[in-house]
Amino acid sequence: MLITENFRRVFYRLCAISVGLSLFYLILFWSNGTPRYGSETLNYGPLFLNTVYYMAIPICLWWGIGQLTGERRGSFIAGAIQSLMAGYLYYSTFTGPNSSYENFVSAYWFNAAGLLIAVGVFAFFYFKERRKAVSFLLITFLVLLGFNMPTFDYGELVEKFYRLFGAKNFLSLSITSGTNSTRRINMLTVLLSNLQLPAFLLIIWFLINKVKNARFFDFKQVSIPEAPPMSALTFSLIHWVTRLTLFVLVFGATRQIQKVASLDFALGPLVLLTAILVALYVVSVIYRNFLVAYFVSRAKYPSWCYLFLNIPFIHVIAWVIAVAMPASKSVDYGNEQMIKEDISATFSALKMQFAQNKNAGILTFMLIIIILYTIVASLNIRSGVGSQKTIIVAMGIVSILLLLWYKSNNRAVYYIFLIEAVCLFVATLLGRIELMTPLIFLGLSNYVIYYSLFYFDQFTLIQEEGETPPPAISPS
């Protein structure tokens, strides 16, 4: 993903538009201007405004993509197609004979069809080579299908997250109407639903550059602007957009699959699970490579601050520390301080520095946490429940073995991801979707993100399209 000046400008604008759309929806809600399912009377004024709101989201997204890529004609047609289908879908939800999302069984695949057509139109306008156009179409459609916003209930996602910590009605807005009925909406829910604008821009821009790159399957490439260095604002916006996007995938995956399982399409859950896993991997790679690029621009390799950026709650403090890091080309190596003239030399020097210990302290820290968690969890089990203690201890041992394998083999992350994916597919086929907890998807994401903590020397640097990245420095 090349963070160019043009990308920053478009990304900032889409972030601002997302906030504006969120405020617009909150104003509609505050003025009692959002239609409700099951209402005996339907006010077409609010219905029209809400339809415009849902049509504006794909229009703004494809406008941003057109500004970023220069392919304005293809982006305009794609945005027009997807916005018309989104508007029709929302409007017909309230005016059709089955005026409920739960009963509107074709909503999910109707929206998927709109997404497929829009991405396909843009791909065949933008890419001159048909092979690249088809590759982009398939991978982008699959990734974005993992979100498929119209059938995704953000309110349930936020409530599920709040229940984990005993929170209730946090950041919620309540409106009491004249009939003494109360309507409640969570502001985080509205913000997450509009997060797709900058998030999808990140994803599509990343995939465009991957398809254009000769090394399509090399996901260990990072791009770092030589000048100016990445600003604290750019880092903060991309960091929070990607973190919240992963949050949506992790906490919403099970509910999405359960909804699709109720539709009249037997392969629906399997298709959606595939899309969610692909989306989870791609977004995790984007986030990981972005963090690596930021730390290198600060003349540091991924270490403790990188680790804490991916631990809930602690990551807020780590984010403040990361923002405060000044841009630098000075690398500490032993008792010497090496000043490098360009980012490529800094990158190579950091690999040499990393090769000295390869974050052995972080590995020890992870092992201690697993052991302590296993001991505490087993002690909290009531006496006499031996089977549960055995399961907890066995899971602790398996976690330790997986971590050691992960550290000793640079391909272990792919095998672990594949094994867990197969287990999820088996659970889906057996109808045991409730076994898919958010922790499973969070673990899969962390396997990808933590890769740079132990294999930073495997990454390569790209600064411009078509530039040959420097070879990886083999550890001595």
Short mmCIF file of C-alpha atoms in Angstrom, two decimals:
data_model
loop_
_atom_site.label_atom_id
_atom_site.label_comp_id
_atom_site.label_asym_id
_atom_site.label_seq_id
_atom_site.Cartn_x
_atom_site.Cartn_y
_atom_site.Cartn_z
CA MET A 1 0.00 0.00 0.00
CA LEU A 2 1.61 3.22 -1.18
CA ILE A 3 0.80 6.11 1.16
CA THR A 4 1.23 8.91 -1.35
CA GLU A 5 0.23 12.53 -0.95
CA ASN A 6 -2.81 11.92 -3.15
CA PHE A 7 -3.82 8.94 -1.01
CA ARG A 8 -3.56 10.98 2.19
CA ARG A 9 -5.69 13.75 0.74
CA VAL A 10 -8.47 11.40 -0.43
CA PHE A 11 -8.31 9.37 2.78
CA TYR A 12 -8.68 12.49 4.93
CA ARG A 13 -11.71 13.56 2.89
CA LEU A 14 -13.43 10.20 3.22
CA CYS A 15 -12.81 10.21 6.99
CA ALA A 16 -14.45 13.64 7.15
CA ILE A 17 -17.35 12.45 4.98
CA SER A 18 -17.83 9.44 7.29
CA VAL A 19 -18.16 11.74 10.30
CA GLY A 20 -20.55 13.97 8.34
CA LEU A 21 -22.75 11.03 7.33
CA SER A 22 -22.81 9.82 10.94
CA LEU A 23 -23.95 13.24 12.13
CA PHE A 24 -26.59 13.35 9.38
CA TYR A 25 -28.01 10.01 10.52
CA LEU A 26 -27.99 11.06 14.17
CA ILE A 27 -29.90 14.23 13.23
CA LEU A 28 -32.46 12.08 11.39
CA PHE A 29 -32.78 9.86 14.44
CA TRP A 30 -33.04 12.82 16.81
CA SER A 31 -35.83 14.36 14.71
CA ASN A 32 -37.68 11.03 14.73
CA GLY A 33 -36.88 10.79 11.04
CA THR A 34 -35.87 7.14 10.76
CA PRO A 35 -38.59 4.68 9.67
CA ARG A 36 -39.26 1.67 11.88
CA TYR A 37 -40.02 -1.90 10.93
CA GLY A 38 -43.55 -3.00 11.63
CA SER A 39 -45.00 0.54 11.75
CA GLU A 40 -48.67 0.74 10.79
CA THR A 41 -48.14 4.06 9.04
CA LEU A 42 -45.12 4.89 6.94
CA ASN A 43 -43.81 8.44 6.72
CA TYR A 44 -42.30 8.76 3.26
CA GLY A 45 -40.32 11.89 4.13
CA PRO A 46 -37.97 10.11 6.57
CA LEU A 47 -37.93 7.06 4.28
CA PHE A 48 -36.72 9.21 1.37
CA LEU A 49 -33.99 10.90 3.47
CA ASN A 50 -32.75 7.56 4.80
CA THR A 51 -32.72 6.11 1.28
CA VAL A 52 -30.57 9.06 0.20
CA TYR A 53 -28.27 8.37 3.16
CA TYR A 54 -27.72 4.74 2.16
CA MET A 55 -27.22 5.70 -1.49
CA ALA A 56 -24.63 8.33 -0.53
CA ILE A 57 -22.26 5.76 1.01
CA PRO A 58 -21.29 3.91 -2.24
CA ILE A 59 -21.31 7.20 -4.19
CA CYS A 60 -18.75 8.72 -1.80
CA LEU A 61 -16.65 5.55 -1.80
CA TRP A 62 -16.38 5.28 -5.58
CA TRP A 63 -15.81 9.03 -5.88
CA GLY A 64 -12.79 8.60 -3.59
CA ILE A 65 -11.52 5.65 -5.61
CA GLY A 66 -11.86 7.68 -8.81
CA GLN A 67 -9.92 10.58 -7.29
CA LEU A 68 -7.20 8.22 -6.07
CA THR A 69 -6.75 6.12 -9.19
CA GLY A 70 -7.66 8.67 -11.87
CA GLU A 71 -10.24 6.25 -13.33
CA ARG A 72 -13.21 8.58 -12.93
CA ARG A 73 -15.47 7.13 -15.62
CA GLY A 74 -15.33 3.57 -14.31
CA SER A 75 -15.70 4.79 -10.72
CA PHE A 76 -18.72 6.94 -11.63
CA ILE A 77 -20.52 4.03 -13.32
CA ALA A 78 -19.63 1.65 -10.46
CA GLY A 79 -20.84 4.13 -7.84
CA ALA A 80 -24.08 4.79 -9.76
CA ILE A 81 -24.87 1.08 -10.07
CA GLN A 82 -24.14 0.23 -6.44
CA SER A 83 -25.93 3.29 -5.04
CA LEU A 84 -29.09 2.62 -7.09
CA MET A 85 -29.17 -1.00 -5.95
CA ALA A 86 -28.52 0.02 -2.32
CA GLY A 87 -31.28 2.63 -2.48
CA TYR A 88 -33.74 0.19 -4.02
CA LEU A 89 -32.86 -2.44 -1.43
CA TYR A 90 -33.40 -0.06 1.50
CA TYR A 91 -36.60 1.45 0.08
CA SER A 92 -38.15 -1.92 -0.75
CA THR A 93 -37.34 -3.15 2.76
CA PHE A 94 -40.08 -0.86 4.10
CA THR A 95 -42.51 -0.72 1.17
CA GLY A 96 -42.41 -4.35 -0.01
CA PRO A 97 -44.80 -7.08 1.18
CA ASN A 98 -42.12 -8.44 3.54
CA SER A 99 -41.08 -5.17 5.18
CA SER A 100 -38.43 -6.57 7.49
CA TYR A 101 -34.77 -7.39 7.00
CA GLU A 102 -35.29 -10.75 8.65
CA ASN A 103 -38.03 -11.66 6.12
CA PHE A 104 -36.40 -10.02 3.13
CA VAL A 105 -34.45 -13.19 2.34
CA SER A 106 -33.03 -11.93 -0.95
CA ALA A 107 -31.50 -8.78 0.60
CA TYR A 108 -28.10 -10.31 1.29
CA TRP A 109 -27.48 -11.70 -2.19
CA PHE A 110 -29.11 -8.71 -3.90
CA ASN A 111 -26.56 -6.46 -2.20
CA ALA A 112 -23.77 -8.93 -3.06
CA ALA A 113 -24.82 -8.77 -6.72
CA GLY A 114 -24.63 -4.96 -6.66
CA LEU A 115 -21.17 -5.16 -5.14
CA LEU A 116 -20.01 -7.69 -7.74
CA ILE A 117 -21.26 -5.58 -10.66
CA ALA A 118 -19.73 -2.36 -9.28
CA VAL A 119 -16.31 -3.91 -8.66
CA GLY A 120 -16.42 -5.64 -12.04
CA VAL A 121 -17.21 -2.41 -13.92
CA PHE A 122 -14.34 -0.57 -12.23
CA ALA A 123 -11.90 -3.45 -12.76
CA PHE A 124 -12.51 -3.69 -16.50
CA PHE A 125 -12.25 0.07 -16.92
CA TYR A 126 -9.08 0.46 -14.83
CA PHE A 127 -6.99 -2.59 -15.72
CA LYS A 128 -5.91 -2.92 -19.34
CA GLU A 129 -4.93 -6.55 -18.92
CA ARG A 130 -7.99 -8.77 -18.57
CA ARG A 131 -6.11 -11.24 -16.37
CA LYS A 132 -5.42 -8.53 -13.81
CA ALA A 133 -8.98 -7.23 -14.08
CA VAL A 134 -10.41 -10.68 -13.31
CA SER A 135 -7.93 -11.22 -10.46
CA PHE A 136 -8.84 -7.87 -8.92
CA LEU A 137 -12.56 -8.53 -9.35
CA LEU A 138 -12.47 -11.92 -7.62
CA ILE A 139 -10.27 -11.01 -4.66
CA THR A 140 -11.87 -7.59 -4.05
CA PHE A 141 -15.41 -8.95 -4.26
CA LEU A 142 -14.55 -11.74 -1.84
CA VAL A 143 -12.96 -9.35 0.66
CA LEU A 144 -15.77 -6.78 0.57
CA LEU A 145 -18.38 -9.56 0.74
CA GLY A 146 -17.01 -10.32 4.20
CA PHE A 147 -18.54 -7.02 5.37
CA ASN A 148 -21.71 -6.91 3.20
CA MET A 149 -23.16 -4.01 5.16
CA PRO A 150 -26.92 -4.06 4.47
CA THR A 151 -27.52 -7.34 6.32
CA PHE A 152 -25.03 -6.62 9.05
CA ASP A 153 -26.52 -5.36 12.33
CA TYR A 154 -23.94 -3.13 13.97
CA GLY A 155 -26.17 -2.66 16.98
CA GLU A 156 -25.91 -6.36 17.85
CA LEU A 157 -22.15 -6.22 17.34
CA VAL A 158 -21.73 -3.33 19.78
CA GLU A 159 -24.07 -4.92 22.34
CA LYS A 160 -22.09 -8.17 22.17
CA PHE A 161 -18.87 -6.24 22.82
CA TYR A 162 -20.40 -4.30 25.71
CA ARG A 163 -21.69 -7.50 27.34
CA LEU A 164 -18.14 -8.82 27.57
CA PHE A 165 -17.27 -5.97 29.96
CA GLY A 166 -20.61 -5.49 31.69
CA ALA A 167 -21.23 -2.14 29.97
CA LYS A 168 -24.76 -1.07 29.06
CA ASN A 169 -26.06 1.85 27.02
CA PHE A 170 -22.56 3.34 26.75
CA LEU A 171 -22.53 6.17 24.17
CA SER A 172 -26.24 5.56 23.58
CA LEU A 173 -28.78 8.18 22.55
CA SER A 174 -32.39 7.76 23.69
CA ILE A 175 -35.39 9.57 22.23
CA THR A 176 -38.85 9.49 23.81
CA SER A 177 -41.68 10.06 21.34
CA GLY A 178 -45.15 11.42 22.01
CA THR A 179 -46.53 7.90 22.40
CA ASN A 180 -44.27 7.32 25.44
CA SER A 181 -42.15 4.86 23.47
CA THR A 182 -38.38 5.09 23.67
CA ARG A 183 -36.02 4.71 20.75
CA ARG A 184 -32.35 4.08 21.43
CA ILE A 185 -29.30 4.23 19.16
CA ASN A 186 -25.63 3.84 19.94
CA MET A 187 -23.31 6.46 18.46
CA LEU A 188 -20.51 3.91 18.11
CA THR A 189 -22.88 1.81 16.00
CA VAL A 190 -23.48 4.70 13.59
CA LEU A 191 -19.76 5.49 13.36
CA LEU A 192 -18.87 1.85 12.62
CA SER A 193 -21.50 1.65 9.89
CA ASN A 194 -19.87 4.62 8.11
CA LEU A 195 -16.34 3.37 8.71
CA GLN A 196 -16.57 1.43 5.46
CA LEU A 197 -15.69 4.53 3.44
CA PRO A 198 -12.03 4.98 4.54
CA ALA A 199 -11.72 1.25 5.30
CA PHE A 200 -12.81 0.15 1.83
CA LEU A 201 -10.57 2.80 0.28
CA LEU A 202 -7.61 1.27 2.15
CA ILE A 203 -8.54 -2.24 1.09
CA ILE A 204 -9.16 -1.42 -2.58
CA TRP A 205 -5.99 0.70 -2.86
CA PHE A 206 -3.95 -2.12 -1.30
CA LEU A 207 -5.42 -4.72 -3.66
CA ILE A 208 -4.93 -2.50 -6.71
CA ASN A 209 -1.23 -2.23 -5.93
CA LYS A 210 -0.97 -5.96 -5.20
CA VAL A 211 -2.57 -6.89 -8.53
CA LYS A 212 -0.26 -4.50 -10.39
CA ASN A 213 2.77 -5.91 -8.57
CA ALA A 214 4.58 -8.83 -10.19
CA ARG A 215 4.95 -10.47 -6.76
CA PHE A 216 1.22 -10.77 -6.07
CA PHE A 217 1.47 -13.40 -3.34
CA ASP A 218 4.28 -11.66 -1.46
CA PHE A 219 2.48 -10.01 1.45
CA LYS A 220 5.70 -9.04 3.24
CA GLN A 221 6.34 -5.90 1.21
CA VAL A 222 6.12 -2.48 2.86
CA SER A 223 6.16 0.96 1.27
CA ILE A 224 7.58 3.94 3.13
CA PRO A 225 7.53 7.49 1.74
CA GLU A 226 10.99 9.04 1.66
CA ALA A 227 9.70 12.56 2.26
CA PRO A 228 7.71 13.84 3.95
CA PRO A 229 7.62 11.14 6.65
CA MET A 230 4.29 9.74 7.77
CA SER A 231 2.60 12.28 10.03
CA ALA A 232 1.02 11.54 13.41
CA LEU A 233 -2.41 12.38 11.94
CA THR A 234 -2.03 9.91 9.09
CA PHE A 235 -0.79 7.23 11.47
CA SER A 236 -3.65 7.81 13.92
CA LEU A 237 -6.40 7.78 11.30
CA ILE A 238 -5.17 4.67 9.49
CA HIS A 239 -4.45 2.93 12.80
CA TRP A 240 -7.94 3.45 14.20
CA VAL A 241 -9.73 2.77 10.93
CA THR A 242 -7.97 -0.59 10.52
CA ARG A 243 -8.33 -1.52 14.22
CA LEU A 244 -12.06 -0.80 14.16
CA THR A 245 -12.42 -2.65 10.85
CA LEU A 246 -10.83 -5.71 12.44
CA PHE A 247 -13.19 -5.21 15.39
CA VAL A 248 -16.16 -5.35 12.99
CA LEU A 249 -14.89 -8.57 11.42
CA VAL A 250 -13.98 -10.28 14.70
CA PHE A 251 -17.18 -9.50 16.61
CA GLY A 252 -19.56 -9.63 13.67
CA ALA A 253 -18.48 -12.81 11.91
CA THR A 254 -20.63 -15.29 13.83
CA ARG A 255 -23.78 -13.18 13.63
CA GLN A 256 -23.36 -12.63 9.88
CA ILE A 257 -23.00 -16.36 9.26
CA GLN A 258 -26.06 -17.11 11.43
CA LYS A 259 -28.15 -14.65 9.42
CA VAL A 260 -27.04 -16.07 6.09
CA ALA A 261 -27.68 -19.60 7.35
CA SER A 262 -31.37 -18.67 7.60
CA LEU A 263 -31.56 -17.83 3.89
CA ASP A 264 -32.64 -20.28 1.21
CA PHE A 265 -29.14 -21.00 -0.03
CA ALA A 266 -27.35 -24.01 1.45
CA LEU A 267 -23.86 -22.85 0.48
CA GLY A 268 -24.43 -19.33 1.85
CA PRO A 269 -22.67 -19.82 5.21
CA LEU A 270 -19.66 -21.48 3.55
CA VAL A 271 -19.34 -18.70 0.98
CA LEU A 272 -19.61 -16.02 3.67
CA LEU A 273 -17.13 -17.79 5.97
CA THR A 274 -14.65 -17.91 3.09
CA ALA A 275 -15.19 -14.19 2.47
CA ILE A 276 -14.76 -13.32 6.15
CA LEU A 277 -11.52 -15.30 6.45
CA VAL A 278 -10.09 -13.70 3.29
CA ALA A 279 -11.16 -10.25 4.52
CA LEU A 280 -9.65 -10.93 7.96
CA TYR A 281 -6.34 -11.97 6.42
CA VAL A 282 -6.17 -9.02 3.99
CA VAL A 283 -7.08 -6.38 6.60
CA SER A 284 -4.61 -7.92 9.08
CA VAL A 285 -1.86 -7.78 6.44
CA ILE A 286 -2.71 -4.15 5.63
CA TYR A 287 -2.58 -3.23 9.32
CA ARG A 288 0.64 -5.19 9.95
CA ASN A 289 2.51 -3.75 6.98
CA PHE A 290 1.30 -0.26 7.82
CA LEU A 291 2.64 -0.57 11.38
CA VAL A 292 5.96 -1.92 10.11
CA ALA A 293 6.25 1.04 7.72
CA TYR A 294 5.49 3.51 10.49
CA PHE A 295 8.04 2.06 12.90
CA VAL A 296 10.73 1.96 10.20
CA SER A 297 10.03 5.62 9.42
CA ARG A 298 10.84 6.21 13.12
CA ALA A 299 14.06 4.16 12.79
CA LYS A 300 12.70 1.31 14.90
CA TYR A 301 11.81 -2.28 14.14
CA PRO A 302 8.58 -3.85 15.55
CA SER A 303 9.11 -4.58 19.23
CA TRP A 304 7.35 -3.94 22.55
CA CYS A 305 5.33 -0.91 21.48
CA TYR A 306 4.18 -2.85 18.39
CA LEU A 307 3.09 -5.73 20.65
CA PHE A 308 1.12 -3.50 23.01
CA LEU A 309 -0.58 -1.73 20.09
CA ASN A 310 -2.44 -5.00 19.55
CA ILE A 311 -3.51 -5.72 23.13
CA PRO A 312 -6.98 -4.41 24.09
CA PHE A 313 -7.07 -1.33 26.36
CA ILE A 314 -3.27 -1.23 26.68
CA HIS A 315 -3.15 -0.31 22.99
CA VAL A 316 -4.50 3.18 23.77
CA ILE A 317 -1.38 3.96 25.82
CA ALA A 318 0.84 2.33 23.18
CA TRP A 319 -0.85 4.45 20.51
CA VAL A 320 0.02 7.66 22.43
CA ILE A 321 3.64 6.49 22.73
CA ALA A 322 3.77 5.62 19.01
CA VAL A 323 2.36 9.00 18.03
CA ALA A 324 5.04 10.74 20.10
CA MET A 325 7.86 8.96 18.24
CA PRO A 326 9.80 11.46 16.10
CA ALA A 327 10.72 10.67 12.51
CA SER A 328 14.37 9.59 12.38
CA LYS A 329 17.05 7.91 10.27
CA SER A 330 19.37 7.27 13.20
CA VAL A 331 19.70 3.59 14.10
CA ASP A 332 21.36 2.37 17.30
CA TYR A 333 23.63 -0.58 16.59
CA GLY A 334 25.59 -1.84 19.55
CA ASN A 335 27.38 1.13 21.08
CA GLU A 336 27.29 3.05 17.81
CA GLN A 337 24.66 5.26 16.24
CA MET A 338 24.36 4.98 12.47
CA ILE A 339 22.89 7.93 10.55
CA LYS A 340 21.45 6.75 7.24
CA GLU A 341 20.89 8.97 4.24
CA ASP A 342 17.70 7.34 2.97
CA ILE A 343 14.93 5.07 4.18
CA SER A 344 16.31 2.06 2.29
CA ALA A 345 19.60 2.21 4.22
CA THR A 346 17.67 2.68 7.47
CA PHE A 347 15.57 -0.39 6.66
CA SER A 348 18.66 -2.53 6.06
CA ALA A 349 20.31 -1.29 9.26
CA LEU A 350 17.19 -2.14 11.27
CA LYS A 351 17.27 -5.68 9.90
CA MET A 352 20.83 -6.04 11.13
CA GLN A 353 19.79 -4.72 14.53
CA PHE A 354 16.78 -7.06 14.66
CA ALA A 355 18.92 -10.10 13.79
CA GLN A 356 20.80 -9.77 17.09
CA ASN A 357 17.96 -11.11 19.28
CA LYS A 358 14.80 -11.41 17.14
CA ASN A 359 12.60 -10.22 20.02
CA ALA A 360 13.42 -13.18 22.25
CA GLY A 361 12.12 -11.21 25.24
CA ILE A 362 8.68 -10.93 23.68
CA LEU A 363 8.54 -14.68 23.14
CA THR A 364 9.34 -15.23 26.82
CA PHE A 365 6.67 -12.71 27.81
CA MET A 366 4.04 -14.49 25.69
CA LEU A 367 4.92 -17.88 27.18
CA ILE A 368 4.64 -16.51 30.73
CA ILE A 369 1.23 -14.97 29.97
CA ILE A 370 -0.08 -18.27 28.57
CA ILE A 371 1.19 -20.22 31.59
CA LEU A 372 -0.25 -17.73 34.10
CA TYR A 373 -3.61 -17.62 32.31
CA THR A 374 -3.79 -21.43 32.27
CA ILE A 375 -3.02 -21.65 36.00
CA VAL A 376 -5.50 -18.93 37.00
CA ALA A 377 -8.26 -20.31 34.76
CA SER A 378 -7.82 -23.86 36.09
CA LEU A 379 -7.83 -22.65 39.71
CA ASN A 380 -11.10 -20.79 39.17
CA ILE A 381 -12.87 -24.00 38.13
CA ARG A 382 -15.04 -25.46 40.89
CA SER A 383 -13.60 -28.48 42.66
CA GLY A 384 -14.83 -31.73 41.26
CA VAL A 385 -15.08 -30.52 37.69
CA GLY A 386 -12.02 -32.37 36.48
CA SER A 387 -12.91 -32.51 32.79
CA GLN A 388 -12.99 -28.71 32.47
CA LYS A 389 -9.62 -28.40 34.20
CA THR A 390 -8.19 -30.99 31.85
CA ILE A 391 -9.49 -29.08 28.82
CA ILE A 392 -8.04 -25.78 30.07
CA VAL A 393 -4.63 -27.32 30.77
CA ALA A 394 -4.65 -29.09 27.39
CA MET A 395 -5.50 -25.84 25.62
CA GLY A 396 -2.67 -24.10 27.47
CA ILE A 397 -0.19 -26.78 26.37
CA VAL A 398 -1.43 -26.62 22.78
CA SER A 399 -1.10 -22.80 22.83
CA ILE A 400 2.51 -23.06 24.02
CA LEU A 401 3.37 -25.62 21.34
CA LEU A 402 1.74 -23.50 18.63
CA LEU A 403 3.64 -20.41 19.78
CA LEU A 404 6.96 -22.26 19.73
CA TRP A 405 6.18 -23.64 16.27
CA TYR A 406 5.14 -20.17 15.13
CA LYS A 407 8.47 -18.76 16.34
CA SER A 408 10.67 -21.49 14.87
CA ASN A 409 9.09 -21.79 11.39
CA ASN A 410 8.35 -18.75 9.24
CA ARG A 411 5.66 -20.68 7.35
CA ALA A 412 3.86 -21.89 10.46
CA VAL A 413 1.47 -18.91 10.35
CA TYR A 414 0.02 -20.17 7.06
CA TYR A 415 -0.40 -23.71 8.33
CA ILE A 416 -2.04 -22.53 11.57
CA PHE A 417 -4.39 -20.23 9.67
CA LEU A 418 -5.30 -23.07 7.30
CA ILE A 419 -5.87 -25.61 10.10
CA GLU A 420 -8.14 -23.27 12.05
CA ALA A 421 -10.00 -22.34 8.85
CA VAL A 422 -10.68 -26.03 8.15
CA CYS A 423 -12.02 -26.43 11.71
CA LEU A 424 -14.36 -23.46 11.17
CA PHE A 425 -15.62 -24.95 7.90
CA VAL A 426 -16.29 -28.27 9.63
CA ALA A 427 -18.21 -26.48 12.41
CA THR A 428 -20.27 -24.66 9.76
CA LEU A 429 -21.10 -27.89 7.92
CA LEU A 430 -22.18 -29.50 11.21
CA GLY A 431 -24.38 -26.50 12.00
CA ARG A 432 -22.37 -25.55 15.11
CA ILE A 433 -21.94 -21.89 14.22
CA GLU A 434 -22.24 -20.90 17.89
CA LEU A 435 -18.77 -22.41 18.46
CA MET A 436 -17.24 -19.57 16.42
CA THR A 437 -16.40 -17.12 19.19
CA PRO A 438 -14.78 -13.71 18.56
CA LEU A 439 -11.61 -15.00 20.25
CA ILE A 440 -11.08 -17.49 17.42
CA PHE A 441 -11.16 -14.78 14.74
CA LEU A 442 -9.09 -12.45 16.93
CA GLY A 443 -6.47 -15.18 17.31
CA LEU A 444 -6.32 -15.70 13.54
CA SER A 445 -5.79 -11.98 13.03
CA ASN A 446 -3.06 -11.81 15.67
CA TYR A 447 -1.15 -14.67 14.06
CA VAL A 448 -0.85 -12.51 10.94
CA ILE A 449 -0.13 -9.25 12.78
CA TYR A 450 2.54 -10.66 15.13
CA TYR A 451 4.46 -12.17 12.22
CA SER A 452 6.64 -9.07 11.94
CA LEU A 453 7.66 -9.37 15.60
CA PHE A 454 9.63 -12.53 14.85
CA TYR A 455 10.31 -12.32 11.11
CA PHE A 456 10.98 -8.65 10.45
CA ASP A 457 14.07 -9.66 8.46
CA GLN A 458 11.77 -11.39 5.93
CA PHE A 459 10.17 -8.10 4.85
CA THR A 460 11.21 -6.16 1.77
CA LEU A 461 10.91 -2.48 0.95
CA ILE A 462 9.18 -0.89 -2.04
CA GLN A 463 9.20 2.86 -2.50
CA GLU A 464 7.79 3.31 -5.97
CA GLU A 465 5.82 1.20 -8.39
CA GLY A 466 8.10 -0.92 -10.46
CA GLU A 467 11.08 -0.49 -8.16
CA THR A 468 12.90 -3.67 -7.29
CA PRO A 469 12.93 -4.07 -3.53
CA PRO A 470 16.25 -4.77 -1.82
CA PRO A 471 16.84 -8.43 -0.95
CA ALA A 472 16.18 -9.61 2.57
CA ILE A 473 19.24 -9.76 4.81
CA SER A 474 19.78 -13.27 6.05
CA PRO A 475 20.25 -13.48 9.80
CA SER A 476 23.81 -14.12 10.82
#
